[in-house]
Amino acid sequence: GSEEEPYSTEYEPPGVIDREIVASRCDSQKFGEHLASTAWSHGLFAAPRKAFIGDGQNWIWTEWERHFKPYGFVGILDFIHALTHVYAAAVAGRTVTEGWTVYVRWITAIWQGDVSSVIAELHVRQHELGMPAEDDGETNPSKLVAKTLTYLQNQQSRMNYPEYRRQGLPLTSAHMESTIKQLYRRLKGTEKFWTEDGAEALLQLVADERCTSHPIT
């Protein structure tokens, strides 16, 4: 029934029809302008349903707010990034068995759109562990919990996954993550050295070669 829809695990993500890659070594503001221009040129702003997916980096959401949000692009936090942070906090300071039980409960709640309950439990867990010290390492349980707590609080408005599923919107940027690895294979390596201009030029060529909307012939 309709009451069960927010909790349904049945979801068919949209498939990739064409892939357009925007890549550059410019600053985030110029990159955002380039990204918006490319989206305009391909008619994406005229689509009836529009999504903008990213991880937790602030600059990404700044550019979304500047160029995409006013035109109806729904901001969505990549579910896989959320999952990674939640798992790290769930197992922090716990055995794998104990942590897994907590993780399943938390990620299920997030899948169902109940991010607030996970944030509340993280507050309790932070109180149990105490606040992290400045010199604590990245794997310190208190620091892991604090990092995830801040992450979810900052991204909560972009984590309405039941509604995104209802609309048939994508939930992950996995396709682009794999594309980035393809770019890196061509550009990065212990034997590869680039001037600034050379790196930018090759980056453009590699990105264009992997586009399916206008492949190089």
CSV table of C-alpha atoms in Angstrom, one decimal:
chain,number,residue,atom,x,y,z
A,1,GLY,CA,0.0,0.0,0.0
A,2,SER,CA,0.9,3.7,-0.1
A,3,GLU,CA,1.8,3.7,3.6
A,4,GLU,CA,4.6,1.2,2.9
A,5,GLU,CA,6.1,3.1,0.0
A,6,PRO,CA,8.7,5.0,2.0
A,7,TYR,CA,10.1,1.7,3.4
A,8,SER,CA,10.1,-0.2,0.1
A,9,THR,CA,13.4,-1.7,-1.0
A,10,GLU,CA,12.1,-2.0,-4.6
A,11,TYR,CA,13.9,0.7,-6.6
A,12,GLU,CA,15.0,0.7,-10.2
A,13,PRO,CA,17.7,3.4,-10.7
A,14,PRO,CA,17.8,5.3,-13.9
A,15,GLY,CA,20.2,4.0,-16.5
A,16,VAL,CA,22.9,5.9,-18.3
A,17,ILE,CA,22.0,6.9,-21.8
A,18,ASP,CA,24.8,9.4,-22.6
A,19,ARG,CA,27.8,10.4,-20.6
A,20,GLU,CA,29.1,14.0,-20.9
A,21,ILE,CA,32.3,14.6,-18.9
A,22,VAL,CA,33.4,18.1,-17.7
A,23,ALA,CA,37.0,18.0,-16.4
A,24,SER,CA,39.4,20.8,-15.6
A,25,ARG,CA,42.1,22.0,-13.2
A,26,CYS,CA,40.5,25.4,-12.8
A,27,ASP,CA,39.0,26.6,-9.5
A,28,SER,CA,35.6,25.5,-8.3
A,29,GLN,CA,33.8,28.7,-9.3
A,30,LYS,CA,35.0,28.5,-12.9
A,31,PHE,CA,34.3,24.8,-12.9
A,32,GLY,CA,30.7,25.4,-11.7
A,33,GLU,CA,30.2,27.8,-14.6
A,34,HIS,CA,31.6,25.4,-17.1
A,35,LEU,CA,29.4,22.6,-15.7
A,36,ALA,CA,26.3,24.7,-15.8
A,37,SER,CA,27.1,25.8,-19.4
A,38,THR,CA,27.5,22.2,-20.5
A,39,ALA,CA,24.3,21.1,-18.8
A,40,TRP,CA,22.4,24.0,-20.6
A,41,SER,CA,23.9,23.1,-24.0
A,42,HIS,CA,22.7,19.5,-23.6
A,43,GLY,CA,19.1,20.6,-22.7
A,44,LEU,CA,19.3,19.2,-19.2
A,45,PHE,CA,17.6,22.3,-17.7
A,46,ALA,CA,14.5,21.5,-19.8
A,47,ALA,CA,14.1,18.0,-18.3
A,48,PRO,CA,10.9,17.4,-16.2
A,49,ARG,CA,13.0,15.7,-13.5
A,50,LYS,CA,16.4,16.9,-12.6
A,51,ALA,CA,18.9,15.7,-10.0
A,52,PHE,CA,22.3,16.9,-8.8
A,53,ILE,CA,24.4,14.4,-6.9
A,54,GLY,CA,27.5,15.0,-4.9
A,55,ASP,CA,29.4,14.0,-1.8
A,56,GLY,CA,30.0,16.2,1.3
A,57,GLN,CA,32.4,18.7,-0.2
A,58,ASN,CA,31.2,22.2,0.5
A,59,TRP,CA,32.2,23.6,-2.9
A,60,ILE,CA,30.0,21.2,-4.8
A,61,TRP,CA,26.9,22.4,-3.0
A,62,THR,CA,27.9,26.0,-3.3
A,63,GLU,CA,27.9,25.6,-7.1
A,64,TRP,CA,24.7,23.6,-7.0
A,65,GLU,CA,23.0,26.5,-5.1
A,66,ARG,CA,24.4,29.0,-7.6
A,67,HIS,CA,23.7,27.3,-10.9
A,68,PHE,CA,21.3,24.4,-10.5
A,69,LYS,CA,19.0,24.7,-7.4
A,70,PRO,CA,17.1,27.7,-8.8
A,71,TYR,CA,16.1,25.7,-11.8
A,72,GLY,CA,14.7,22.7,-9.9
A,73,PHE,CA,17.7,20.4,-9.7
A,74,VAL,CA,17.2,18.2,-6.6
A,75,GLY,CA,20.3,18.1,-4.5
A,76,ILE,CA,21.0,14.5,-3.4
A,77,LEU,CA,23.8,13.3,-1.2
A,78,ASP,CA,25.5,10.2,-2.8
A,79,PHE,CA,24.1,7.3,-0.7
A,80,ILE,CA,27.3,5.4,-0.9
A,81,HIS,CA,29.2,8.3,0.7
A,82,ALA,CA,26.6,8.4,3.5
A,83,LEU,CA,26.9,4.6,3.9
A,84,THR,CA,30.7,4.8,4.3
A,85,HIS,CA,30.5,7.5,7.0
A,86,VAL,CA,27.7,5.7,8.9
A,87,TYR,CA,29.6,2.4,8.9
A,88,ALA,CA,32.8,4.0,10.2
A,89,ALA,CA,30.9,5.6,13.1
A,90,ALA,CA,28.9,2.4,13.9
A,91,VAL,CA,32.0,0.2,14.3
A,92,ALA,CA,34.1,2.9,16.0
A,93,GLY,CA,35.0,1.6,19.5
A,94,ARG,CA,32.9,-1.5,19.1
A,95,THR,CA,33.6,-5.1,18.0
A,96,VAL,CA,32.8,-5.9,14.4
A,97,THR,CA,29.7,-7.9,15.5
A,98,GLU,CA,28.4,-5.1,17.7
A,99,GLY,CA,29.2,-2.5,15.2
A,100,TRP,CA,27.5,-4.4,12.3
A,101,THR,CA,24.2,-4.5,14.3
A,102,VAL,CA,24.3,-0.8,14.9
A,103,TYR,CA,25.3,-0.1,11.3
A,104,VAL,CA,22.3,-2.1,9.9
A,105,ARG,CA,19.9,-0.2,12.1
A,106,TRP,CA,21.4,3.2,11.2
A,107,ILE,CA,21.6,2.6,7.4
A,108,THR,CA,18.1,1.2,7.3
A,109,ALA,CA,16.8,4.3,9.1
A,110,ILE,CA,18.6,6.5,6.5
A,111,TRP,CA,17.3,4.5,3.6
A,112,GLN,CA,13.8,5.0,5.1
A,113,GLY,CA,14.5,8.8,5.4
A,114,ASP,CA,14.8,8.8,9.2
A,115,VAL,CA,18.1,10.6,9.4
A,116,SER,CA,17.1,12.4,12.6
A,117,SER,CA,17.1,9.2,14.6
A,118,VAL,CA,20.6,8.3,13.5
A,119,ILE,CA,21.8,11.8,14.4
A,120,ALA,CA,20.2,11.4,17.9
A,121,GLU,CA,22.0,8.1,18.4
A,122,LEU,CA,25.2,9.6,17.3
A,123,HIS,CA,24.8,12.4,19.9
A,124,VAL,CA,24.4,9.7,22.6
A,125,ARG,CA,27.4,7.8,21.3
A,126,GLN,CA,29.5,11.0,21.2
A,127,HIS,CA,28.6,11.6,24.9
A,128,GLU,CA,29.7,8.0,25.7
A,129,LEU,CA,33.0,8.4,24.0
A,130,GLY,CA,33.6,12.0,24.8
A,131,MET,CA,34.6,14.8,22.5
A,132,PRO,CA,37.8,14.2,20.4
A,133,ALA,CA,41.0,16.0,21.3
A,134,GLU,CA,42.9,18.0,18.7
A,135,ASP,CA,45.8,15.5,18.6
A,136,ASP,CA,43.5,12.4,18.2
A,137,GLY,CA,44.3,10.4,15.0
A,138,GLU,CA,41.8,10.0,12.2
A,139,THR,CA,40.9,6.5,13.4
A,140,ASN,CA,40.1,7.5,17.0
A,141,PRO,CA,36.6,6.4,17.8
A,142,SER,CA,35.5,9.7,19.2
A,143,LYS,CA,36.8,11.5,16.2
A,144,LEU,CA,35.1,9.1,13.7
A,145,VAL,CA,31.8,9.6,15.5
A,146,ALA,CA,32.2,13.4,15.6
A,147,LYS,CA,33.0,13.5,11.9
A,148,THR,CA,30.0,11.4,10.9
A,149,LEU,CA,27.7,13.4,13.2
A,150,THR,CA,28.8,16.7,11.6
A,151,TYR,CA,28.5,15.1,8.1
A,152,LEU,CA,24.9,14.0,8.6
A,153,GLN,CA,23.9,17.3,10.2
A,154,ASN,CA,25.3,19.2,7.3
A,155,GLN,CA,23.8,16.9,4.6
A,156,GLN,CA,20.4,16.0,6.2
A,157,SER,CA,18.4,18.2,3.8
A,158,ARG,CA,19.8,16.2,0.9
A,159,MET,CA,19.0,12.8,2.3
A,160,ASN,CA,15.3,12.3,1.6
A,161,TYR,CA,16.0,9.0,-0.1
A,162,PRO,CA,12.4,7.6,0.0
A,163,GLU,CA,11.2,10.7,-2.0
A,164,TYR,CA,14.1,10.4,-4.5
A,165,ARG,CA,13.2,6.7,-5.1
A,166,ARG,CA,9.5,7.6,-5.5
A,167,GLN,CA,10.5,10.1,-8.2
A,168,GLY,CA,12.9,7.6,-9.9
A,169,LEU,CA,16.0,9.8,-9.3
A,170,PRO,CA,19.5,8.5,-9.0
A,171,LEU,CA,21.0,8.0,-5.6
A,172,THR,CA,24.7,7.6,-6.3
A,173,SER,CA,27.4,9.1,-8.4
A,174,ALA,CA,29.1,5.7,-8.9
A,175,HIS,CA,29.1,6.1,-12.7
A,176,MET,CA,31.2,9.3,-12.3
A,177,GLU,CA,33.4,7.8,-9.6
A,178,SER,CA,34.4,5.1,-12.1
A,179,THR,CA,34.9,7.6,-14.8
A,180,ILE,CA,37.3,9.6,-12.6
A,181,LYS,CA,39.4,6.5,-12.2
A,182,GLN,CA,39.6,6.1,-15.9
A,183,LEU,CA,40.9,9.7,-16.2
A,184,TYR,CA,43.4,9.1,-13.5
A,185,ARG,CA,44.8,6.0,-15.3
A,186,ARG,CA,45.8,8.2,-18.2
A,187,LEU,CA,47.0,11.2,-16.3
A,188,LYS,CA,48.6,9.9,-13.1
A,189,GLY,CA,51.7,7.7,-12.6
A,190,THR,CA,55.2,7.8,-11.2
A,191,GLU,CA,56.6,8.3,-14.7
A,192,LYS,CA,54.2,11.1,-15.8
A,193,PHE,CA,55.0,14.7,-15.3
A,194,TRP,CA,52.9,17.6,-16.7
A,195,THR,CA,53.2,21.3,-17.1
A,196,GLU,CA,50.1,23.2,-16.0
A,197,ASP,CA,49.0,23.9,-19.6
A,198,GLY,CA,49.9,20.4,-20.7
A,199,ALA,CA,47.9,18.8,-17.9
A,200,GLU,CA,44.8,20.9,-18.7
A,201,ALA,CA,45.0,20.2,-22.4
A,202,LEU,CA,45.4,16.4,-21.9
A,203,LEU,CA,42.6,16.4,-19.3
A,204,GLN,CA,40.3,17.9,-21.8
A,205,LEU,CA,41.2,15.4,-24.5
A,206,VAL,CA,40.8,12.4,-22.2
A,207,ALA,CA,37.5,13.7,-21.0
A,208,ASP,CA,36.2,14.3,-24.5
A,209,GLU,CA,37.4,10.8,-25.6
A,210,ARG,CA,35.2,9.2,-22.9
A,211,CYS,CA,32.1,11.2,-23.7
A,212,THR,CA,29.3,9.2,-25.4
A,213,SER,CA,27.3,12.3,-26.4
A,214,HIS,CA,29.9,13.5,-28.9
A,215,PRO,CA,32.7,10.9,-29.1
A,216,ILE,CA,36.0,11.8,-30.9
A,217,THR,CA,36.1,10.1,-34.3
